[in-house]
Coordinates of C-alpha atoms and ligand atoms in Angstrom, one line a residue:
Chain A
M1 CA -26.9 10.1 21.2
L2 CA -26.7 9.0 17.7
Q3 CA -28.4 12.0 17.0
T4 CA -26.1 14.6 18.2
M5 CA -23.6 12.9 16.4
A6 CA -25.7 12.8 13.3
R7 CA -25.9 16.9 13.4
E8 CA -22.9 17.3 13.9
L9 CA -21.6 16.3 10.6
A10 CA -22.7 19.0 8.9
P11 CA -19.3 20.8 8.5
L12 CA -18.9 17.3 5.6
H13 CA -22.6 18.8 3.9
Q14 CA -20.7 22.0 2.7
G15 CA -20.4 22.8 -0.6
D16 CA -21.6 21.1 -3.7
P17 CA -21.8 17.9 -4.6
I18 CA -20.8 16.7 -1.9
K19 CA -17.9 14.7 -1.7
A20 CA -15.9 13.4 0.8
A21 CA -13.0 10.4 1.5
T22 CA -14.5 8.2 4.9
R23 CA -10.1 8.8 5.7
E24 CA -11.2 12.4 5.9
A25 CA -13.8 11.0 8.2
Y26 CA -11.6 9.2 10.4
G27 CA -9.0 11.5 10.9
K28 CA -11.8 14.1 12.6
A29 CA -13.7 11.1 14.1
L30 CA -10.8 10.1 16.3
L31 CA -10.1 14.1 17.0
E32 CA -13.6 13.9 18.4
L33 CA -13.2 10.6 20.3
G34 CA -9.6 12.2 21.6
E35 CA -11.6 15.1 23.7
E36 CA -14.6 12.1 25.2
M37 CA -12.2 9.4 25.8
P38 CA -9.0 10.2 27.3
D39 CA -7.3 6.7 27.2
L40 CA -8.3 6.1 23.2
C41 CA -4.3 5.8 21.4
V42 CA -3.8 6.0 18.1
L43 CA -0.9 4.4 16.9
D44 CA 0.4 4.4 13.0
A45 CA 3.2 3.0 11.0
D46 CA 5.0 6.1 9.3
L47 CA 1.3 7.3 7.0
S48 CA -0.8 9.1 9.3
G49 CA -0.6 11.9 6.6
S50 CA -2.1 9.2 4.0
T51 CA -4.1 7.6 7.3
K52 CA -5.8 11.1 9.1
T53 CA -4.1 10.7 12.0
K54 CA -2.3 12.6 11.7
A55 CA -4.2 15.8 13.3
F56 CA -4.7 12.8 16.6
G57 CA -1.3 12.8 16.2
Q58 CA -0.6 17.3 16.4
A59 CA -3.8 17.7 19.0
Y60 CA -2.6 14.8 21.9
P61 CA 1.2 14.0 20.8
E62 CA 1.2 12.5 24.3
R63 CA -0.8 9.7 23.1
F64 CA -0.3 9.5 19.3
F65 CA 2.6 6.3 18.7
N66 CA 4.8 6.5 14.8
C67 CA 5.9 3.2 14.8
G68 CA 7.6 3.5 11.9
V69 CA 7.0 1.3 8.6
A70 CA 6.3 -2.3 11.4
E71 CA 2.6 -3.6 11.1
A72 CA 3.8 -6.4 13.3
N73 CA 5.3 -4.6 15.9
M74 CA 3.0 -2.0 15.8
M75 CA -0.6 -4.2 16.1
G76 CA 1.7 -5.4 19.2
I77 CA 1.6 -2.7 20.7
A78 CA -1.5 -2.1 19.9
A79 CA -2.2 -4.6 22.3
G80 CA -0.1 -4.5 24.6
L81 CA -1.8 -0.5 25.6
A82 CA -4.6 -2.0 25.7
S83 CA -3.7 -4.8 27.5
M84 CA -3.5 -2.1 30.0
G85 CA -6.5 -0.3 29.4
K86 CA -6.3 2.0 26.7
T87 CA -8.8 2.3 23.4
V88 CA -6.2 2.2 20.9
F89 CA -6.5 3.0 17.1
A90 CA -3.7 0.9 15.0
S91 CA -4.0 2.6 11.3
S92 CA -1.5 1.8 8.3
F93 CA -2.9 1.0 4.5
A94 CA -4.9 -1.8 4.3
M95 CA -3.0 -3.9 2.3
F96 CA -0.1 -3.7 5.6
A97 CA -2.7 -3.4 8.7
T98 CA -4.4 -6.2 7.4
G99 CA -1.9 -8.4 5.7
K100 CA 1.5 -7.7 6.9
A101 CA 0.4 -8.3 10.7
W102 CA -2.6 -10.8 10.4
E103 CA -1.1 -12.7 12.8
Q104 CA -0.4 -10.3 15.5
V105 CA -4.0 -9.1 15.3
R106 CA -5.5 -12.6 15.7
Q107 CA -3.3 -13.9 17.6
S108 CA -2.1 -10.6 20.4
I109 CA -5.3 -8.3 19.6
A110 CA -8.1 -10.6 19.0
V111 CA -7.4 -13.8 21.2
P112 CA -7.8 -12.0 24.1
Q113 CA -10.1 -9.9 22.7
F114 CA -8.8 -6.2 23.8
N115 CA -10.1 -3.1 22.4
V116 CA -8.0 -2.6 19.1
K117 CA -9.8 -1.1 16.9
V118 CA -7.9 -1.3 13.7
A119 CA -8.8 1.2 11.1
A120 CA -7.1 0.6 7.7
T121 CA -6.9 2.7 4.6
H122 CA -6.9 2.8 0.9
A123 CA -8.6 -0.1 0.4
G124 CA -9.5 -1.6 -3.1
L125 CA -9.3 -0.7 -6.5
T126 CA -9.2 3.0 -5.8
V127 CA -5.5 3.2 -4.4
G128 CA -4.7 3.6 -8.1
E129 CA -2.1 4.2 -9.5
D130 CA 0.2 2.2 -7.1
G131 CA -1.0 -0.9 -8.9
K132 CA -1.6 -4.7 -6.9
S133 CA 1.3 -4.1 -3.9
H134 CA -0.7 -1.9 -2.6
Q135 CA -4.6 -2.9 -3.5
M136 CA -6.1 -4.7 -1.0
L137 CA -8.7 -7.0 -2.2
E138 CA -8.6 -9.5 0.7
D139 CA -9.0 -8.0 3.9
I140 CA -13.0 -8.2 4.5
T141 CA -12.9 -12.3 3.5
L142 CA -9.1 -12.0 6.4
M143 CA -10.8 -10.2 9.5
R144 CA -13.9 -11.8 8.6
V145 CA -12.8 -15.1 9.1
I146 CA -11.1 -14.4 12.5
P147 CA -13.5 -15.3 15.8
G148 CA -14.6 -12.5 17.3
M149 CA -13.3 -9.2 15.6
R150 CA -16.0 -7.0 13.6
V151 CA -16.0 -5.6 10.7
L152 CA -17.6 -2.8 9.1
V153 CA -17.4 -1.2 5.6
P154 CA -18.7 2.2 6.0
A155 CA -20.6 3.5 2.1
D156 CA -19.4 7.3 3.2
A157 CA -17.9 9.7 5.1
V158 CA -20.8 10.8 6.8
E159 CA -21.6 6.8 7.7
A160 CA -17.4 6.5 8.2
R161 CA -18.1 9.1 10.8
L162 CA -20.8 7.1 12.4
A163 CA -18.7 3.6 12.7
I164 CA -15.3 4.4 14.2
R165 CA -17.5 5.9 16.9
A166 CA -19.4 2.7 17.5
A167 CA -16.1 1.3 17.7
A168 CA -15.0 3.1 19.8
E169 CA -17.5 3.4 21.9
N170 CA -18.4 -1.0 21.5
E171 CA -16.0 -3.3 23.7
G172 CA -12.9 -5.5 21.7
P173 CA -11.8 -5.8 18.4
F174 CA -12.5 -4.4 14.8
Y175 CA -11.8 -3.7 11.8
V176 CA -12.9 -0.7 10.0
R177 CA -12.3 -0.5 6.1
L178 CA -11.6 2.9 4.4
S179 CA -10.7 4.5 1.1
R180 CA -8.4 6.7 -0.4
A181 CA -10.5 7.9 -2.7
S182 CA -13.6 11.5 -2.5
T183 CA -17.0 9.6 -2.9
P184 CA -20.1 11.1 -3.1
V185 CA -22.4 11.0 0.3
V186 CA -25.0 8.6 0.8
F187 CA -26.2 9.3 3.7
G188 CA -28.7 13.0 5.3
E189 CA -27.4 14.1 8.5
D190 CA -30.4 11.9 10.3
Y191 CA -28.4 9.1 9.9
K192 CA -28.3 6.5 12.5
F193 CA -25.9 3.9 12.0
E194 CA -25.9 0.6 14.1
L195 CA -24.0 -2.2 14.5
G196 CA -25.4 -5.1 12.7
K197 CA -28.2 -3.2 10.6
G198 CA -28.0 -2.6 7.6
A199 CA -30.0 0.2 5.4
V200 CA -32.4 0.5 2.5
L201 CA -31.7 3.5 0.5
R202 CA -34.2 3.1 -2.3
D203 CA -36.7 0.3 -2.3
G204 CA -37.5 -2.0 -4.7
G205 CA -39.0 -5.3 -5.7
D206 CA -37.6 -7.3 -8.7
V207 CA -34.2 -7.9 -7.5
A208 CA -32.3 -6.0 -4.2
I209 CA -28.1 -4.7 -4.2
I210 CA -26.3 -5.1 -1.3
A211 CA -22.6 -3.6 -1.1
C212 CA -20.3 -1.4 1.1
G213 CA -18.0 1.1 0.4
I214 CA -17.8 2.9 -2.2
E215 CA -19.8 0.0 -4.0
V216 CA -23.4 1.9 -2.6
G217 CA -23.0 5.1 -4.5
M218 CA -22.2 2.6 -7.7
A219 CA -25.0 0.0 -6.5
L220 CA -27.4 3.7 -6.4
A221 CA -26.2 5.1 -9.7
A222 CA -27.4 1.4 -11.4
A223 CA -30.8 1.6 -9.8
E224 CA -30.8 5.0 -11.2
E225 CA -30.5 3.3 -14.3
L226 CA -32.2 0.1 -14.2
A227 CA -35.0 1.6 -13.2
Q228 CA -35.1 2.9 -16.7
S229 CA -36.0 -0.1 -18.4
G230 CA -38.9 -1.1 -15.4
I231 CA -36.5 -2.8 -13.3
E232 CA -36.8 -2.1 -10.0
A233 CA -34.2 -2.2 -7.3
R234 CA -33.5 -2.6 -3.2
V235 CA -30.5 -0.7 -2.2
I236 CA -28.8 -1.2 0.9
A237 CA -26.0 -0.3 2.2
M238 CA -24.3 -3.5 4.6
A239 CA -21.5 -1.8 6.2
S240 CA -21.8 -3.5 9.1
I241 CA -20.1 -6.5 7.6
K242 CA -20.1 -8.9 11.2
P243 CA -22.1 -9.0 13.0
I244 CA -24.2 -8.8 9.4
D245 CA -28.4 -8.1 9.2
A246 CA -29.2 -11.5 8.9
D247 CA -33.0 -10.4 8.6
L248 CA -33.2 -7.6 6.4
I249 CA -31.4 -10.0 3.8
T250 CA -33.5 -12.4 4.4
E251 CA -36.2 -10.6 4.6
A252 CA -35.2 -8.9 0.8
A253 CA -34.7 -11.8 -0.4
R254 CA -38.0 -13.0 -0.2
D255 CA -39.5 -9.6 -1.5
C256 CA -36.7 -9.4 -4.9
G257 CA -35.9 -13.0 -5.5
C258 CA -32.4 -12.6 -6.6
V259 CA -30.1 -10.7 -4.8
L260 CA -26.1 -9.0 -7.1
T261 CA -23.3 -8.7 -4.8
A262 CA -21.4 -5.3 -4.7
E263 CA -17.9 -4.8 -3.4
E264 CA -14.0 -3.6 -4.6
H265 CA -12.9 -6.6 -3.3
Q266 CA -12.6 -10.3 -3.6
I267 CA -15.9 -12.4 -4.5
R268 CA -14.6 -15.2 -2.6
G269 CA -14.9 -14.5 1.0
G270 CA -16.2 -10.3 1.1
L271 CA -19.2 -9.4 1.4
G272 CA -21.0 -11.3 -1.4
S273 CA -19.6 -14.8 0.6
A274 CA -21.2 -13.3 3.6
V275 CA -24.8 -12.8 2.6
A276 CA -24.2 -15.6 0.9
E277 CA -23.5 -18.4 4.1
V278 CA -27.6 -15.7 5.3
L279 CA -29.1 -16.4 2.4
A280 CA -27.5 -20.4 1.5
T281 CA -29.5 -21.3 5.3
R282 CA -32.9 -18.8 5.9
A283 CA -33.3 -17.9 2.1
P284 CA -32.0 -19.5 -1.1
V285 CA -32.5 -17.3 -4.2
P286 CA -30.4 -16.8 -7.1
M287 CA -27.2 -14.9 -7.0
A288 CA -24.5 -12.8 -8.7
F289 CA -21.2 -11.7 -6.8
C290 CA -19.6 -7.7 -8.7
G291 CA -16.6 -7.8 -7.1
M292 CA -12.7 -9.2 -8.1
D293 CA -13.3 -12.4 -9.6
D294 CA -10.1 -14.0 -8.7
E295 CA -6.9 -12.3 -9.6
F296 CA -5.1 -8.9 -8.9
G297 CA -5.2 -5.5 -10.2
Q298 CA -3.3 -3.2 -12.0
S299 CA -1.9 0.2 -11.9
G300 CA -3.9 3.0 -13.2
D301 CA -6.5 5.6 -12.6
A302 CA -9.0 4.2 -9.9
W303 CA -12.7 5.5 -11.4
D304 CA -10.8 3.6 -15.0
L305 CA -10.4 0.3 -12.8
I306 CA -13.7 0.2 -11.4
S307 CA -15.2 0.7 -14.3
H308 CA -13.3 -2.5 -16.1
Y309 CA -13.8 -4.6 -13.3
G310 CA -17.2 -4.1 -13.8
L311 CA -17.1 -2.5 -10.6
D312 CA -19.2 1.2 -11.5
G313 CA -22.7 2.1 -12.3
P314 CA -23.5 0.2 -15.9
G315 CA -21.6 -2.5 -15.0
L316 CA -23.6 -3.2 -11.4
A317 CA -26.6 -2.7 -13.7
A318 CA -25.7 -5.0 -16.4
S319 CA -25.3 -7.6 -13.8
A320 CA -28.2 -7.1 -11.9
R321 CA -30.7 -7.1 -15.7
A322 CA -28.2 -10.4 -16.2
L323 CA -29.7 -12.0 -12.7
V324 CA -33.2 -10.9 -12.8
E325 CA -33.6 -12.5 -16.6
A326 CA -32.8 -15.8 -15.0
K327 CA -34.9 -15.3 -11.9
N328 CA -37.0 -15.4 -14.4
S329 CA -36.3 -18.0 -17.3
Chain B
M1 CA 40.0 -2.8 -9.9
T2 CA 39.0 1.3 -10.2
L3 CA 37.0 2.9 -13.0
T4 CA 38.0 4.2 -15.9
D5 CA 37.2 7.9 -17.2
Q6 CA 35.1 6.3 -19.7
Q7 CA 33.1 4.4 -17.0
R8 CA 33.2 7.7 -14.7
D9 CA 31.6 9.7 -17.2
E10 CA 29.1 7.0 -18.8
I11 CA 27.8 6.2 -14.7
R12 CA 27.5 9.9 -14.1
A13 CA 25.0 10.5 -17.3
A14 CA 23.2 7.7 -16.8
A15 CA 22.4 9.3 -12.7
N16 CA 21.8 12.6 -14.3
T17 CA 19.5 10.3 -17.2
V18 CA 17.7 8.5 -13.7
R19 CA 17.4 11.6 -12.2
Q20 CA 15.5 13.5 -15.7
D21 CA 13.5 10.3 -15.7
S22 CA 12.4 9.8 -12.5
V23 CA 11.4 13.2 -13.0
R24 CA 9.4 13.8 -16.5
M25 CA 7.6 10.3 -15.1
T26 CA 5.8 11.3 -12.3
N27 CA 5.1 14.9 -13.7
A28 CA 3.9 12.2 -16.3
A29 CA 2.2 9.7 -14.4
T30 CA 0.3 12.8 -11.9
C31 CA 2.4 11.3 -8.8
G32 CA 4.3 8.7 -7.9
H33 CA 7.6 8.9 -5.8
P34 CA 10.5 10.9 -7.2
G35 CA 12.2 11.8 -4.5
G36 CA 14.2 8.6 -3.5
P37 CA 15.3 7.0 -7.5
M38 CA 17.1 11.3 -7.7
G39 CA 18.8 10.7 -4.6
M40 CA 19.8 6.5 -4.9
A41 CA 20.9 8.0 -8.9
D42 CA 24.8 7.2 -8.6
F43 CA 25.1 4.4 -7.0
M44 CA 22.1 2.8 -8.4
S45 CA 24.1 3.7 -12.2
T46 CA 26.6 2.4 -10.4
L47 CA 25.6 -0.7 -9.4
F48 CA 23.6 -0.7 -13.7
L49 CA 27.0 -0.2 -15.5
A50 CA 29.6 -1.2 -13.5
H51 CA 28.6 -5.0 -11.7
L52 CA 25.5 -6.1 -12.5
N53 CA 25.6 -8.5 -15.9
L54 CA 22.2 -7.8 -17.0
N55 CA 21.4 -6.9 -20.3
A56 CA 18.7 -6.5 -24.0
E57 CA 21.2 -9.8 -24.4
N58 CA 21.3 -12.0 -21.0
R59 CA 17.9 -11.4 -19.8
H60 CA 16.8 -15.3 -20.1
D61 CA 20.1 -16.4 -18.9
P62 CA 19.3 -18.1 -15.8
E63 CA 22.5 -17.8 -14.9
R64 CA 22.9 -13.8 -14.2
D65 CA 23.0 -11.4 -11.9
R66 CA 20.0 -10.8 -10.3
F67 CA 18.7 -7.3 -8.9
I68 CA 15.3 -7.3 -6.2
L69 CA 13.7 -3.6 -5.9
G70 CA 13.2 -4.2 -1.8
N71 CA 12.0 0.0 -1.6
G72 CA 10.2 -1.4 -5.4
H73 CA 8.1 2.7 -4.4
T74 CA 11.7 4.3 -5.8
C75 CA 10.5 2.3 -9.5
A76 CA 11.1 4.6 -11.8
G77 CA 15.1 5.1 -11.4
L78 CA 14.8 1.2 -11.6
Y79 CA 12.5 1.7 -15.1
S80 CA 14.7 4.5 -15.7
L81 CA 18.0 2.0 -16.0
L82 CA 16.8 -0.5 -17.7
A83 CA 15.9 1.6 -20.2
Q84 CA 19.4 2.9 -20.6
K85 CA 20.5 -0.4 -20.5
G86 CA 18.7 -1.1 -23.6
L87 CA 16.1 -3.9 -22.2
F88 CA 12.3 -1.2 -23.5
P89 CA 12.4 1.1 -25.1
S90 CA 12.2 4.9 -23.4
E91 CA 9.2 6.0 -24.8
S92 CA 7.3 3.7 -22.9
L93 CA 8.6 5.4 -19.5
L94 CA 6.4 8.0 -19.5
E95 CA 3.2 5.0 -19.5
F96 CA 5.0 4.6 -15.8
R97 CA 2.1 3.8 -13.8
K98 CA -0.9 4.3 -16.5
F99 CA -3.9 1.5 -17.3
G100 CA -2.3 -1.4 -19.0
S101 CA 1.5 -0.4 -19.4
P102 CA 3.9 -2.8 -17.4
L103 CA 5.7 -0.4 -15.4
Q104 CA 3.5 -0.4 -12.9
G105 CA 3.3 2.2 -10.0
H106 CA 5.0 -0.9 -8.2
P107 CA 7.6 -3.1 -10.1
H108 CA 6.0 -6.1 -11.1
R109 CA 8.2 -9.1 -11.7
N110 CA 8.9 -9.5 -16.0
L111 CA 11.6 -10.9 -17.3
D112 CA 11.1 -9.5 -20.6
L113 CA 11.9 -6.1 -18.9
G114 CA 14.2 -7.7 -16.7
I115 CA 12.2 -6.5 -13.2
D116 CA 13.1 -9.1 -11.5
M117 CA 11.2 -9.8 -8.3
S118 CA 7.4 -7.9 -8.1
T119 CA 7.8 -5.2 -4.5
G120 CA 5.6 -2.8 -2.7
S121 CA 5.8 -4.5 0.5
L122 CA 8.6 -3.1 2.4
G123 CA 10.5 -6.1 4.1
N124 CA 9.7 -8.6 1.7
G125 CA 12.7 -8.3 -1.1
L126 CA 16.2 -9.5 0.8
S127 CA 14.6 -12.5 2.0
V128 CA 14.1 -13.3 -1.9
G129 CA 17.2 -12.0 -2.9
A130 CA 18.7 -14.1 0.2
G131 CA 16.8 -17.1 -1.2
M132 CA 17.8 -16.2 -4.4
A133 CA 21.4 -16.1 -3.3
L134 CA 21.2 -19.6 -1.8
A135 CA 19.8 -21.9 -5.3
A136 CA 22.7 -19.8 -6.8
K137 CA 24.9 -21.7 -4.6
Q138 CA 23.0 -25.1 -4.4
N139 CA 23.2 -24.8 -8.3
N140 CA 27.1 -23.5 -8.7
W141 CA 26.4 -20.9 -10.6
E142 CA 28.2 -17.4 -10.1
T143 CA 25.0 -15.6 -10.4
R144 CA 24.9 -12.6 -7.7
V145 CA 22.4 -11.1 -5.9
Y146 CA 21.8 -7.4 -5.3
V147 CA 18.7 -5.7 -3.1
A148 CA 17.8 -2.2 -2.4
S149 CA 17.4 -1.0 0.2
S150 CA 16.0 1.6 2.6
D151 CA 16.7 2.8 5.4
G152 CA 12.8 3.4 6.3
E153 CA 12.5 -0.1 5.6
S154 CA 15.4 -1.3 7.9
Q155 CA 12.5 -0.6 10.1
E156 CA 10.4 -4.1 9.2
G157 CA 11.1 -6.4 11.0
Q158 CA 11.8 -9.1 8.3
I159 CA 15.1 -7.1 7.1
W160 CA 16.6 -8.3 10.1
E161 CA 15.0 -12.5 9.8
A162 CA 16.9 -12.1 6.5
A163 CA 20.1 -10.7 7.1
T164 CA 19.5 -13.2 10.4
A165 CA 19.4 -16.2 7.3
A166 CA 21.7 -15.5 5.0
A167 CA 24.9 -14.6 7.5
H168 CA 23.5 -18.9 8.6
Y169 CA 23.5 -20.2 5.3
G170 CA 27.1 -18.2 4.5
L171 CA 25.1 -16.4 1.3
S172 CA 28.4 -14.4 0.1
N173 CA 26.7 -13.9 -3.1
L174 CA 24.6 -11.4 -1.3
T175 CA 24.8 -8.1 -1.6
V176 CA 22.2 -5.4 -0.4
M177 CA 22.4 -1.5 -0.8
V178 CA 20.3 0.9 1.5
D179 CA 19.2 3.9 0.9
F180 CA 20.4 5.9 3.9
N181 CA 18.8 9.2 3.5
N182 CA 17.4 9.9 6.6
I183 CA 13.6 10.3 5.5
Q184 CA 10.2 8.7 5.2
I185 CA 6.8 9.1 4.5
D186 CA 6.4 11.2 7.7
G187 CA 9.2 12.9 7.8
V188 CA 13.1 12.9 9.5
M189 CA 13.8 8.6 10.0
R190 CA 15.9 9.6 13.5
E191 CA 12.8 11.3 14.4
V192 CA 9.8 9.2 13.1
M193 CA 12.3 6.4 14.3
D194 CA 15.6 6.1 14.5
V195 CA 17.3 3.3 13.5
R196 CA 20.4 3.8 14.2
D197 CA 23.5 2.4 12.7
L198 CA 22.7 0.4 10.2
R199 CA 26.4 -0.5 9.7
E200 CA 26.9 -1.6 13.4
K201 CA 23.6 -3.9 12.9
Y202 CA 24.8 -5.5 10.0
A203 CA 27.9 -6.7 10.9
A204 CA 26.7 -7.6 14.5
F205 CA 24.4 -10.0 12.3
G206 CA 27.4 -11.8 10.3
W207 CA 27.7 -9.4 7.8
H208 CA 30.0 -7.6 5.9
A209 CA 29.4 -4.0 6.4
V210 CA 30.5 -0.8 4.8
D211 CA 29.5 2.7 5.5
I212 CA 29.9 4.6 2.5
D213 CA 28.6 8.3 0.8
G214 CA 26.2 7.1 -2.0
H215 CA 26.9 9.6 -3.6
D216 CA 30.5 9.0 -4.2
I217 CA 30.6 6.8 -7.6
D218 CA 34.3 5.3 -7.1
A219 CA 33.3 4.8 -3.4
V220 CA 30.5 2.6 -5.0
D221 CA 32.4 0.6 -7.1
G222 CA 34.9 0.0 -4.2
A223 CA 32.5 -1.4 -2.3
L224 CA 31.1 -3.5 -5.3
C225 CA 34.4 -4.9 -5.6
A226 CA 34.9 -5.4 -1.5
A227 CA 31.6 -7.5 -1.8
K228 CA 32.8 -10.0 -4.5
E229 CA 36.0 -10.7 -2.1
E230 CA 34.3 -12.1 0.4
T231 CA 34.1 -16.0 0.6
T232 CA 32.0 -16.5 3.1
R233 CA 30.0 -13.4 4.3
P234 CA 27.2 -11.0 3.0
S235 CA 27.6 -7.9 2.5
A236 CA 26.2 -4.7 3.4
I237 CA 26.6 -1.4 2.1
I238 CA 25.1 1.7 3.3
C239 CA 24.8 4.3 0.6
H240 CA 24.5 8.0 2.5
T241 CA 22.7 9.8 0.1
T242 CA 20.2 12.9 -0.3
I243 CA 16.2 12.4 -1.3
G244 CA 16.3 14.7 -4.4
K245 CA 19.5 15.2 -5.2
G246 CA 20.6 17.6 -8.1
V247 CA 17.1 19.9 -7.7
S248 CA 18.2 22.3 -4.9
F249 CA 13.9 22.8 -4.2
M250 CA 13.5 19.0 -3.8
E251 CA 17.1 18.5 -2.0
D252 CA 16.4 16.6 1.5
K253 CA 12.6 16.8 2.1
A254 CA 10.0 14.2 3.3
A255 CA 7.5 15.9 0.9
W256 CA 9.5 14.7 -2.7
H257 CA 8.9 10.9 -1.3
G258 CA 5.7 10.3 -3.5
V259 CA 4.3 13.9 -4.6
A260 CA 5.1 14.8 -8.7
P261 CA 6.2 18.4 -10.0
N262 CA 3.9 20.1 -11.7
D263 CA 4.9 21.0 -15.0
E264 CA 6.2 24.1 -14.0
Q265 CA 8.7 22.5 -11.3
A266 CA 9.1 20.0 -13.6
Q267 CA 10.7 22.4 -15.9
E268 CA 12.6 24.0 -13.4
A269 CA 14.1 20.5 -12.0
L270 CA 15.0 19.3 -15.5
A271 CA 16.5 22.8 -16.2
E272 CA 18.9 22.0 -12.5
L273 CA 19.5 18.9 -14.1
G274 CA 21.1 20.0 -17.2
A275 CA 18.4 19.0 -19.6
Ligands
TPP1 C1 5.3 -2.8 4.4 C2 4.4 -1.7 3.6 N1 4.5 -0.7 4.8 C3 4.0 0.5 4.3 C4 4.1 1.4 3.2 C5 3.9 2.1 2.5 N2 5.8 2.8 2.2 C6 5.7 3.5 0.9 S1 7.4 4.4 1.7 C7 7.0 4.5 2.5 C8 8.4 4.4 3.7 C9 9.9 4.6 3.9 O1 10.9 4.5 3.2 P1 11.7 4.9 2.8 O2 12.2 4.2 1.6 O3 13.1 5.7 3.6 O4 11.9 6.2 2.6 P2 13.2 7.5 1.5 O5 13.7 7.4 1.8 O6 12.4 7.2 -0.7 O7 11.8 8.4 1.3 C10 5.8 4.3 4.0 C11 5.4 3.2 4.7 C12 4.4 -0.2 2.5 N3 5.0 0.4 1.0 N4 5.4 -1.1 3.1
MG2 MG1 14.6 6.6 3.1

């Protein structure tokens, strides 16, 4: 089944170089799922053009509800719909879906384990010019900590489409983190996404770089740069942050002897923390964390910001190099 | 108190500058929100020139008035007025939204520039305004607190929690000016999520509340003067406006909520604004 889906992804691969935003893939996935699942409802909070739920709203107006600028209420409505047997996707920007409505997501969705998928776009620094009020850098932490909440951060449009499908097909609450910016497609058409599994995109034995979201592409760029100075980096895409692929992480730590994590998110509580939780008990090795170090973002061009905070290819390569040196000294 | 002819001329000129700046700033940034501030220009200019006690000299005076832009996305207009009042040079306006500029995409508190509060997440501003007004009352200060809000923002539940509290505490020194343009991002407000009659709602919450034409500067001035006469209730001024006001192809179109005019459109817009 997954293979058929992967084949359906073909249209995303047209044009060169292949770039797409994960939010675009979300919009397309909703259209497919709408046809397959008559009970699927989609909610938005006055951002349907940006989150890409609009196309679903046009195709299935009777199953689309624009709740207005009222995210907490939207999550409550999502919970109510789910309690009556609907599968619900609820969307807004990551800041408002998880920040404004965290308590409603916890109490009304996660506590009763309702079938609600919070699919949030415009996560991280790459919203760019809107600045810190819109740059959500704490959402992985906020969602990961809620019991029973699954957390997915796809790396590209291919993986996003599959992650959305996995969320739809698995009962219970999910958080899917999506981006505004277009990023290179790193997965091939034959990629199979599996809940709780990471994917090794490049092999290497000197350092493992575990990344999610747009940082997967950056990790691949860093690995390329590191190879030129003889450092072989293993690059792992870890979209499934919860449940996490503890075996793959442990194996990488044992093989490489050190692990770098990279995420467009606060260091505290995000992917890096999730990886550290695994390694602290199973295979302690030297670690380093690329992410936001306890500060808010700011306005600016999305990719300038990524470089400024050391989250581009060269930034990750520098952190990896320092980590390898520390390991060897 | 009514406006003098000279005040009227100054306010109209300031409002036109706000409109031109909104076009220039978003064009230079190639992003941002031009429509809202153009619609708010008349009531915001009346507030800033004839009422709000904030200027380059008193910016650090704790007893001066406060202003919060609850609908923070419309900050091009706020920055234009702060520059016009001399809080920073107007050349900075073209750095709007760029890396390193204090003129962030949504307001970030910066008392040197006269920006009293960080906003951008809708729904938060009025509560903070209520807190400021409460402190001013406690201190027996003359400080007045003004909060701008919008029809779209009125969909947030927190607005109504703030409205309940402000009336409960009798915050007569608090005034909210609601930009009611019947537009939000996804389209016509009445169709997306109708907030219905905001004057009636604020009145039911215990506020002194009026509906006015938000482009009629005498009506705005009259409503702001009446708010100062209140002794036990906060005031809500529902300003009915047209988004993109002053530029024919931008007026009343949700599309101009958050899209910057390109060079050609900016030139055309500025010509219509008499630049
Ligand atoms: C809590 C929150 N949710 C969503 C947004 C995104 N957003 C920014 S402006 C806006 C529409 C608000 O309506 P209104 O202020 O009436 O817009 P305008 O009239 O200026 O076009 C939305 C949904 C936000 N900034 N904050
Ligand atoms: Mg509006």
